[in-house]
PDB file of C-alpha atoms in Angstrom:
ATOM      1  CA  UNK A 528     -49.043 -65.498 -45.542  1.00 49.00           C
ATOM      2  CA  UNK A 529     -52.074 -64.715 -43.461  1.00 50.00           C
ATOM      3  CA  UNK A 530     -49.920 -64.184 -40.386  1.00 53.00           C
ATOM      4  CA  UNK A 531     -47.710 -61.728 -42.308  1.00 54.00           C
ATOM      5  CA  UNK A 532     -50.759 -59.824 -43.531  1.00 58.00           C
ATOM      6  CA  UNK A 533     -52.163 -59.638 -40.010  1.00 74.00           C
ATOM      7  CA  UNK A 534     -48.877 -58.260 -38.711  1.00 73.00           C
ATOM      8  CA  UNK A 535     -48.951 -55.464 -41.300  1.00 73.00           C
ATOM      9  CA  UNK A 536     -52.550 -54.642 -40.424  1.00 71.00           C
ATOM     10  CA  UNK A 537     -51.637 -54.414 -36.757  1.00 72.00           C
ATOM     11  CA  UNK A 538     -48.831 -51.963 -37.500  1.00 72.00           C
ATOM     12  CA  UNK A 539     -51.066 -49.941 -39.827  1.00 68.00           C
ATOM     13  CA  UNK A 540     -53.658 -49.707 -37.065  1.00 68.00           C
ATOM     14  CA  UNK A 541     -50.995 -48.628 -34.578  1.00 69.00           C
ATOM     15  CA  UNK A 542     -49.738 -45.979 -37.014  1.00 73.00           C
ATOM     16  CA  UNK A 543     -53.311 -44.776 -37.457  1.00 70.00           C
ATOM     17  CA  UNK A 544     -53.805 -44.524 -33.700  1.00 72.00           C
ATOM     18  CA  UNK A 545     -50.511 -42.611 -33.363  1.00 72.00           C
ATOM     19  CA  UNK A 546     -51.426 -40.213 -36.163  1.00 76.00           C
ATOM     20  CA  UNK A 547     -54.841 -39.605 -34.633  1.00 76.00           C
ATOM     21  CA  UNK A 548     -53.274 -38.942 -31.227  1.00 69.00           C
ATOM     22  CA  UNK A 549     -50.838 -36.431 -32.735  1.00 78.00           C
ATOM     23  CA  UNK A 550     -53.674 -34.632 -34.529  1.00 80.00           C
ATOM     24  CA  UNK A 551     -55.737 -34.501 -31.327  1.00 72.00           C
ATOM     25  CA  UNK A 552     -52.760 -33.114 -29.374  1.00 76.00           C
ATOM     26  CA  UNK A 553     -52.051 -30.489 -32.055  1.00 69.00           C
ATOM     27  CA  UNK A 554     -55.719 -29.524 -32.134  1.00 68.00           C
ATOM     28  CA  UNK A 555     -55.682 -29.140 -28.358  1.00 67.00           C
ATOM     29  CA  UNK A 556     -52.567 -26.948 -28.462  1.00 72.00           C
ATOM     30  CA  UNK A 557     -53.975 -24.722 -31.212  1.00 69.00           C
ATOM     31  CA  UNK A 558     -57.309 -24.437 -29.409  1.00 59.00           C
ATOM     32  CA  UNK A 559     -55.528 -23.503 -26.177  1.00 62.00           C
ATOM     33  CA  UNK A 560     -53.426 -20.823 -27.911  1.00 59.00           C
ATOM     34  CA  UNK A 561     -56.445 -19.380 -29.730  1.00 60.00           C
ATOM     35  CA  UNK A 562     -58.478 -19.451 -26.539  1.00 58.00           C
ATOM     36  CA  UNK A 563     -55.821 -17.572 -24.583  1.00 61.00           C
ATOM     37  CA  UNK A 564     -55.488 -15.022 -27.407  1.00 56.00           C
ATOM     38  CA  UNK A 565     -59.256 -14.509 -27.506  1.00 48.00           C
ATOM     39  CA  UNK A 566     -59.362 -14.001 -23.749  1.00 52.00           C
ATOM     40  CA  UNK A 567     -56.404 -11.578 -23.940  1.00 55.00           C
ATOM     41  CA  UNK A 568     -58.090  -9.581 -26.701  1.00 53.00           C
ATOM     42  CA  UNK A 569     -61.374  -9.565 -24.801  1.00 55.00           C
ATOM     43  CA  UNK A 570     -59.630  -8.320 -21.657  1.00 59.00           C
ATOM     44  CA  UNK A 571     -57.792  -5.620 -23.634  1.00 56.00           C
ATOM     45  CA  UNK A 572     -61.029  -4.503 -25.283  1.00 60.00           C
ATOM     46  CA  UNK A 573     -62.855  -4.331 -21.942  1.00 70.00           C
ATOM     47  CA  UNK A 574     -59.982  -2.339 -20.449  1.00 80.00           C
ATOM     48  CA  UNK A 575     -60.029   0.143 -23.339  1.00 76.00           C
ATOM     49  CA  UNK A 576     -63.789   0.592 -23.030  1.00 86.00           C
ATOM     50  CA  UNK A 577     -63.477   1.217 -19.300  1.00 86.00           C
ATOM     51  CA  UNK A 578     -60.674   3.755 -19.767  1.00 87.00           C
ATOM     52  CA  UNK A 579     -62.504   5.710 -22.485  1.00 89.00           C
ATOM     53  CA  UNK A 580     -65.925   5.958 -20.849  1.00 94.00           C
ATOM     54  CA  UNK A 581     -67.067   9.116 -19.078  1.00 97.00           C
ATOM     55  CA  UNK A 582     -66.077   8.929 -15.419  1.00 96.00           C
ATOM     56  CA  UNK A 583     -67.775  10.674 -12.513  1.00 96.00           C
ATOM     57  CA  UNK A 584     -64.389  11.843 -11.179  1.00 96.00           C
ATOM     58  CA  UNK A 585     -61.531  14.088 -12.276  1.00 96.00           C
ATOM     59  CA  UNK A 586     -59.071  12.482 -14.676  1.00 95.00           C
ATOM     60  CA  UNK A 587     -56.615  10.328 -12.761  1.00 90.00           C
ATOM     61  CA  UNK A 588     -53.303   8.673 -13.526  1.00 85.00           C
ATOM     62  CA  UNK A 589     -53.515   4.899 -13.753  1.00 79.00           C
ATOM     63  CA  UNK A 590     -49.963   3.993 -14.684  1.00 70.00           C
ATOM     64  CA  UNK A 591     -50.495   4.363 -18.443  1.00 76.00           C
ATOM     65  CA  UNK A 592     -47.493   6.523 -19.522  1.00 73.00           C
ATOM     66  CA  UNK A 593     -48.309   7.401 -23.124  1.00 77.00           C
ATOM     67  CA  UNK A 594     -51.616   9.305 -23.085  1.00 88.00           C
ATOM     68  CA  UNK A 595     -53.279   9.505 -19.681  1.00 91.00           C
ATOM     69  CA  UNK A 596     -50.071  10.435 -17.832  1.00 92.00           C
ATOM     70  CA  UNK A 597     -49.209  13.367 -20.157  1.00 93.00           C
ATOM     71  CA  UNK A 598     -52.864  14.499 -20.116  1.00 95.00           C
ATOM     72  CA  UNK A 599     -52.841  14.725 -16.311  1.00 95.00           C
ATOM     73  CA  UNK A 600     -49.582  16.697 -16.506  1.00 94.00           C
ATOM     74  CA  UNK A 601     -51.154  19.148 -18.957  1.00 96.00           C
ATOM     75  CA  UNK A 602     -54.181  19.592 -16.695  1.00 97.00           C
ATOM     76  CA  UNK A 603     -51.742  20.536 -13.912  1.00 96.00           C
ATOM     77  CA  UNK A 604     -50.714  23.604 -15.949  1.00 96.00           C
ATOM     78  CA  UNK A 605     -54.300  24.933 -15.890  1.00 97.00           C
ATOM     79  CA  UNK A 606     -56.232  26.644 -13.080  1.00 97.00           C
ATOM     80  CA  UNK A 607     -57.360  24.003 -10.532  1.00 97.00           C
ATOM     81  CA  UNK A 608     -60.867  22.606 -10.746  1.00 97.00           C
ATOM     82  CA  UNK A 609     -61.798  24.261  -7.444  1.00 96.00           C
ATOM     83  CA  UNK A 610     -61.230  27.706  -9.013  1.00 97.00           C
ATOM     84  CA  UNK A 611     -63.762  27.214 -11.836  1.00 97.00           C
ATOM     85  CA  UNK A 612     -66.688  28.772  -9.913  1.00 95.00           C
ATOM     86  CA  UNK A 613     -68.677  25.525  -9.938  1.00 96.00           C
ATOM     87  CA  UNK A 614     -69.330  25.784 -13.696  1.00 98.00           C
ATOM     88  CA  UNK A 615     -66.354  25.150 -15.940  1.00 98.00           C
ATOM     89  CA  UNK A 616     -64.438  23.035 -18.389  1.00 98.00           C
ATOM     90  CA  UNK A 617     -60.825  21.958 -18.692  1.00 98.00           C
ATOM     91  CA  UNK A 618     -59.619  20.376 -21.937  1.00 98.00           C
ATOM     92  CA  UNK A 619     -56.297  19.155 -23.330  1.00 98.00           C
ATOM     93  CA  UNK A 620     -55.297  17.900 -26.793  1.00 97.00           C
ATOM     94  CA  UNK A 621     -52.010  16.174 -27.595  1.00 95.00           C
ATOM     95  CA  UNK A 622     -51.726  15.566 -31.363  1.00 93.00           C
ATOM     96  CA  UNK A 623     -49.450  12.705 -32.303  1.00 89.00           C
ATOM     97  CA  UNK A 624     -48.475  14.736 -35.376  1.00 85.00           C
ATOM     98  CA  UNK A 625     -48.106  18.512 -35.479  1.00 84.00           C
ATOM     99  CA  UNK A 626     -46.070  21.036 -33.553  1.00 90.00           C
ATOM    100  CA  UNK A 627     -48.109  21.898 -30.441  1.00 94.00           C
ATOM    101  CA  UNK A 628     -50.018  20.508 -27.489  1.00 96.00           C
ATOM    102  CA  UNK A 629     -52.982  22.486 -26.148  1.00 97.00           C
ATOM    103  CA  UNK A 630     -54.592  23.008 -22.759  1.00 98.00           C
ATOM    104  CA  UNK A 631     -57.508  25.302 -21.968  1.00 98.00           C
ATOM    105  CA  UNK A 632     -59.782  26.124 -19.078  1.00 98.00           C
ATOM    106  CA  UNK A 633     -62.956  28.192 -19.130  1.00 98.00           C
ATOM    107  CA  UNK A 634     -65.515  28.926 -16.413  1.00 98.00           C
ATOM    108  CA  UNK A 635     -68.594  31.049 -15.804  1.00 98.00           C
ATOM    109  CA  UNK A 636     -69.059  32.774 -12.437  1.00 96.00           C
ATOM    110  CA  UNK A 637     -72.669  32.905 -11.288  1.00 94.00           C
ATOM    111  CA  UNK A 638     -74.515  35.756 -12.994  1.00 95.00           C
ATOM    112  CA  UNK A 639     -71.487  36.873 -15.060  1.00 97.00           C
ATOM    113  CA  UNK A 640     -72.103  38.090 -18.632  1.00 98.00           C
ATOM    114  CA  UNK A 641     -68.958  36.366 -19.867  1.00 98.00           C
ATOM    115  CA  UNK A 642     -67.156  33.122 -19.213  1.00 98.00           C
ATOM    116  CA  UNK A 643     -63.430  33.634 -18.704  1.00 98.00           C
ATOM    117  CA  UNK A 644     -60.806  31.299 -20.113  1.00 98.00           C
ATOM    118  CA  UNK A 645     -57.116  30.697 -20.634  1.00 98.00           C
ATOM    119  CA  UNK A 646     -55.442  28.831 -23.485  1.00 98.00           C
ATOM    120  CA  UNK A 647     -51.943  27.375 -23.110  1.00 98.00           C
ATOM    121  CA  UNK A 648     -49.988  26.307 -26.199  1.00 97.00           C
ATOM    122  CA  UNK A 649     -46.931  24.088 -25.713  1.00 95.00           C
ATOM    123  CA  UNK A 650     -44.337  24.167 -28.487  1.00 93.00           C
ATOM    124  CA  UNK A 651     -43.149  20.610 -29.269  1.00 90.00           C
ATOM    125  CA  UNK A 652     -40.513  21.686 -31.795  1.00 86.00           C
ATOM    126  CA  UNK A 653     -37.855  22.290 -29.142  1.00 83.00           C
ATOM    127  CA  UNK A 654     -36.635  20.241 -26.197  1.00 81.00           C
ATOM    128  CA  UNK A 655     -37.590  22.908 -23.647  1.00 79.00           C
ATOM    129  CA  UNK A 656     -41.254  22.697 -24.754  1.00 85.00           C
ATOM    130  CA  UNK A 657     -41.806  26.397 -24.244  1.00 88.00           C
ATOM    131  CA  UNK A 658     -45.356  27.429 -23.428  1.00 91.00           C
ATOM    132  CA  UNK A 659     -47.346  30.550 -24.227  1.00 94.00           C
ATOM    133  CA  UNK A 660     -50.760  31.499 -22.893  1.00 96.00           C
ATOM    134  CA  UNK A 661     -53.523  33.974 -23.530  1.00 97.00           C
ATOM    135  CA  UNK A 662     -56.832  34.770 -21.888  1.00 98.00           C
ATOM    136  CA  UNK A 663     -60.143  34.917 -23.684  1.00 98.00           C
ATOM    137  CA  UNK A 664     -63.852  35.477 -22.987  1.00 98.00           C
ATOM    138  CA  UNK A 665     -67.018  33.796 -24.242  1.00 98.00           C
ATOM    139  CA  UNK A 666     -70.463  35.425 -23.931  1.00 98.00           C
ATOM    140  CA  UNK A 667     -72.485  33.611 -21.313  1.00 98.00           C
ATOM    141  CA  UNK A 668     -75.216  32.303 -23.675  1.00 98.00           C
ATOM    142  CA  UNK A 669     -72.597  30.934 -26.102  1.00 98.00           C
ATOM    143  CA  UNK A 670     -70.671  29.279 -23.278  1.00 98.00           C
ATOM    144  CA  UNK A 671     -73.851  27.716 -21.908  1.00 98.00           C
ATOM    145  CA  UNK A 672     -74.679  26.255 -25.332  1.00 98.00           C
ATOM    146  CA  UNK A 673     -71.128  24.943 -25.645  1.00 98.00           C
ATOM    147  CA  UNK A 674     -71.130  23.082 -22.335  1.00 98.00           C
ATOM    148  CA  UNK A 675     -74.717  21.898 -22.836  1.00 98.00           C
ATOM    149  CA  UNK A 676     -73.658  20.319 -26.150  1.00 98.00           C
ATOM    150  CA  UNK A 677     -70.619  18.789 -24.444  1.00 98.00           C
ATOM    151  CA  UNK A 678     -72.744  17.414 -21.610  1.00 98.00           C
ATOM    152  CA  UNK A 679     -75.174  15.827 -24.074  1.00 98.00           C
ATOM    153  CA  UNK A 680     -72.273  14.143 -25.844  1.00 97.00           C
ATOM    154  CA  UNK A 681     -70.412  12.925 -22.789  1.00 98.00           C
ATOM    155  CA  UNK A 682     -72.833  12.289 -19.911  1.00 98.00           C
ATOM    156  CA  UNK A 683     -73.198   8.550 -19.498  1.00 96.00           C
ATOM    157  CA  UNK A 684     -70.894   7.775 -22.428  1.00 95.00           C
ATOM    158  CA  UNK A 685     -70.189   4.019 -22.028  1.00 95.00           C
ATOM    159  CA  UNK A 686     -66.803   4.003 -23.755  1.00 93.00           C
ATOM    160  CA  UNK A 687     -65.567   2.169 -26.833  1.00 89.00           C
ATOM    161  CA  UNK A 688     -62.777  -0.104 -28.021  1.00 82.00           C
ATOM    162  CA  UNK A 689     -60.514   2.702 -29.301  1.00 75.00           C
ATOM    163  CA  UNK A 690     -57.196   1.049 -30.245  1.00 73.00           C
ATOM    164  CA  UNK A 691     -55.862   4.106 -32.041  1.00 81.00           C
ATOM    165  CA  UNK A 692     -52.133   4.844 -31.768  1.00 74.00           C
ATOM    166  CA  UNK A 693     -51.948   8.153 -33.622  1.00 81.00           C
ATOM    167  CA  UNK A 694     -54.556  10.864 -34.140  1.00 88.00           C
ATOM    168  CA  UNK A 695     -54.965  13.510 -31.445  1.00 93.00           C
ATOM    169  CA  UNK A 696     -55.550  12.128 -27.945  1.00 94.00           C
ATOM    170  CA  UNK A 697     -57.678  14.501 -25.882  1.00 96.00           C
ATOM    171  CA  UNK A 698     -59.225  14.677 -22.430  1.00 97.00           C
ATOM    172  CA  UNK A 699     -61.787  16.837 -20.654  1.00 98.00           C
ATOM    173  CA  UNK A 700     -62.899  17.616 -17.121  1.00 98.00           C
ATOM    174  CA  UNK A 701     -66.312  19.213 -16.625  1.00 98.00           C
ATOM    175  CA  UNK A 702     -67.390  20.922 -13.384  1.00 98.00           C
ATOM    176  CA  UNK A 703     -71.055  21.403 -12.445  1.00 97.00           C
ATOM    177  CA  UNK A 704     -71.361  22.336  -8.814  1.00 96.00           C
ATOM    178  CA  UNK A 705     -70.104  19.402  -6.768  1.00 95.00           C
ATOM    179  CA  UNK A 706     -70.227  17.111  -9.791  1.00 97.00           C
ATOM    180  CA  UNK A 707     -67.097  16.497 -11.868  1.00 98.00           C
ATOM    181  CA  UNK A 708     -67.073  14.340 -14.995  1.00 98.00           C
ATOM    182  CA  UNK A 709     -64.092  13.450 -17.160  1.00 97.00           C
ATOM    183  CA  UNK A 710     -63.096  11.421 -20.180  1.00 96.00           C
ATOM    184  CA  UNK A 711     -60.141  10.641 -22.381  1.00 95.00           C
ATOM    185  CA  UNK A 712     -59.981   9.213 -25.903  1.00 93.00           C
ATOM    186  CA  UNK A 713     -58.405   9.426 -29.314  1.00 92.00           C
ATOM    187  CA  UNK A 714     -59.772   8.512 -32.740  1.00 89.00           C
ATOM    188  CA  UNK A 715     -63.255   7.235 -32.016  1.00 91.00           C
ATOM    189  CA  UNK A 716     -66.186   9.083 -33.630  1.00 93.00           C
ATOM    190  CA  UNK A 717     -67.352  10.076 -30.146  1.00 95.00           C
ATOM    191  CA  UNK A 718     -64.121  11.834 -29.214  1.00 95.00           C
ATOM    192  CA  UNK A 719     -63.806  13.289 -32.709  1.00 94.00           C
ATOM    193  CA  UNK A 720     -67.098  15.115 -32.038  1.00 96.00           C
ATOM    194  CA  UNK A 721     -65.938  16.251 -28.593  1.00 97.00           C
ATOM    195  CA  UNK A 722     -62.633  17.564 -29.959  1.00 96.00           C
ATOM    196  CA  UNK A 723     -64.223  19.403 -32.880  1.00 96.00           C
ATOM    197  CA  UNK A 724     -66.803  21.043 -30.596  1.00 97.00           C
ATOM    198  CA  UNK A 725     -64.070  22.527 -28.382  1.00 98.00           C
ATOM    199  CA  UNK A 726     -61.792  23.334 -31.326  1.00 97.00           C
ATOM    200  CA  UNK A 727     -64.469  25.384 -33.104  1.00 97.00           C
ATOM    201  CA  UNK A 728     -65.102  27.422 -29.939  1.00 97.00           C
ATOM    202  CA  UNK A 729     -61.357  27.950 -29.420  1.00 97.00           C
ATOM    203  CA  UNK A 730     -60.849  29.170 -32.986  1.00 96.00           C
ATOM    204  CA  UNK A 731     -63.738  31.595 -32.564  1.00 97.00           C
ATOM    205  CA  UNK A 732     -62.894  33.091 -29.161  1.00 98.00           C
ATOM    206  CA  UNK A 733     -59.128  32.551 -28.761  1.00 97.00           C
ATOM    207  CA  UNK A 734     -57.840  32.994 -32.314  1.00 96.00           C
ATOM    208  CA  UNK A 735     -54.154  33.035 -33.128  1.00 95.00           C
ATOM    209  CA  UNK A 736     -51.519  31.739 -35.549  1.00 93.00           C
ATOM    210  CA  UNK A 737     -50.584  28.980 -33.087  1.00 93.00           C
ATOM    211  CA  UNK A 738     -53.967  27.272 -33.360  1.00 94.00           C
ATOM    212  CA  UNK A 739     -54.455  23.991 -35.259  1.00 90.00           C
ATOM    213  CA  UNK A 740     -54.451  24.103 -39.040  1.00 86.00           C
ATOM    214  CA  UNK A 741     -56.351  20.809 -39.317  1.00 86.00           C
ATOM    215  CA  UNK A 742     -59.707  19.648 -37.931  1.00 83.00           C
ATOM    216  CA  UNK A 743     -58.298  17.314 -35.262  1.00 88.00           C
ATOM    217  CA  UNK A 744     -56.083  19.698 -33.256  1.00 93.00           C
ATOM    218  CA  UNK A 745     -53.092  19.108 -35.542  1.00 88.00           C
ATOM    219  CA  UNK A 746     -50.969  22.145 -36.338  1.00 82.00           C
ATOM    220  CA  UNK A 747     -48.361  22.028 -39.080  1.00 75.00           C
ATOM    221  CA  UNK A 748     -45.720  24.588 -40.010  1.00 64.00           C
ATOM    222  CA  UNK A 749     -45.867  25.758 -43.663  1.00 56.00           C
ATOM    223  CA  UNK A 750     -43.047  23.443 -44.758  1.00 53.00           C
ATOM    224  CA  UNK A 751     -44.744  20.507 -43.017  1.00 52.00           C
ATOM    225  CA  UNK A 752     -48.015  21.278 -44.770  1.00 48.00           C
ATOM    226  CA  UNK A 753     -46.206  21.389 -48.133  1.00 48.00           C
ATOM    227  CA  UNK A 754     -44.639  17.975 -47.511  1.00 52.00           C
ATOM    228  CA  UNK A 755     -47.970  16.612 -46.314  1.00 48.00           C
ATOM    229  CA  UNK A 756     -49.735  17.769 -49.493  1.00 46.00           C
ATOM    230  CA  UNK A 757     -47.001  16.203 -51.614  1.00 51.00           C
ATOM    231  CA  UNK A 758     -47.052  12.947 -49.673  1.00 49.00           C
ATOM    232  CA  UNK A 759     -50.212  12.677 -47.528  1.00 48.00           C
ATOM    233  CA  UNK A 760     -49.922  10.912 -44.202  1.00 44.00           C
ATOM    234  CA  UNK A 761     -53.165  10.047 -42.470  1.00 42.00           C
ATOM    235  CA  UNK A 762     -53.396  11.495 -38.977  1.00 40.00           C
ATOM    236  CA  UNK A 763     -56.392   9.338 -38.115  1.00 39.00           C
ATOM    237  CA  UNK A 764     -56.392   5.883 -36.582  1.00 38.00           C
ATOM    238  CA  UNK A 765     -53.867   3.175 -37.288  1.00 39.00           C
ATOM    239  CA  UNK A 766     -55.984   0.461 -35.705  1.00 37.00           C
ATOM    240  CA  UNK A 767     -53.626  -1.713 -33.731  1.00 37.00           C
ATOM    241  CA  UNK A 768     -53.637  -3.148 -30.241  1.00 36.00           C
ATOM    242  CA  UNK A 769     -52.901  -0.483 -27.674  1.00 37.00           C
ATOM    243  CA  UNK A 770     -50.677  -2.965 -25.906  1.00 37.00           C
ATOM    244  CA  UNK A 771     -48.171  -2.656 -28.772  1.00 39.00           C
ATOM    245  CA  UNK A 772     -47.250   0.863 -27.656  1.00 37.00           C
TER     246      UNK A 772
END
């Protein structure tokens, strides 16, 4: 009887060892998966921060086809940076919702009483994406306050983990003599302030029925606005990983 009992104890011990080994292996697998996911998320976050920070260069393509690529293409429709008299701003906004994309350039020649600008509006409601443009002027003191406010917001901006997939992506290029700074972002509070600063100036000095009807560069046709009031759709961030694009 004792021998039989000992045999059962041996098998129970073996089963316990096997169960423990399985648990340890499963724990190792789960830890490995979670570790790789954490590292992937950390790498994605660091990449987003780097892309959104203020750069000491013009905006450049980096292979990202959804926001940065189209922004560079919109900048190509504007007067080149070298023509901005050493004191100028280029800005583009590409609302995920709405009917138009926007591109503007404004510059102040040395000693001029007015800064001169051009606004280009691209119609997204047709396949040909027809564009219209108009020139505008800003009194020199007002322009200087505008770019000073922009410089305070953007100089040295370290970037943030903006994983927004909708909203109104926007980018800027700022010229000050030989220095050129640039940045691109979407729904972060920082870029919301940048976009609203430029939007308010555009509404004041380049008014028109083709300008945004919302406060984030979104423009809706009357029937779209009616549907939106009846069934609101948020145009701010849907916070998801940018890699899901």
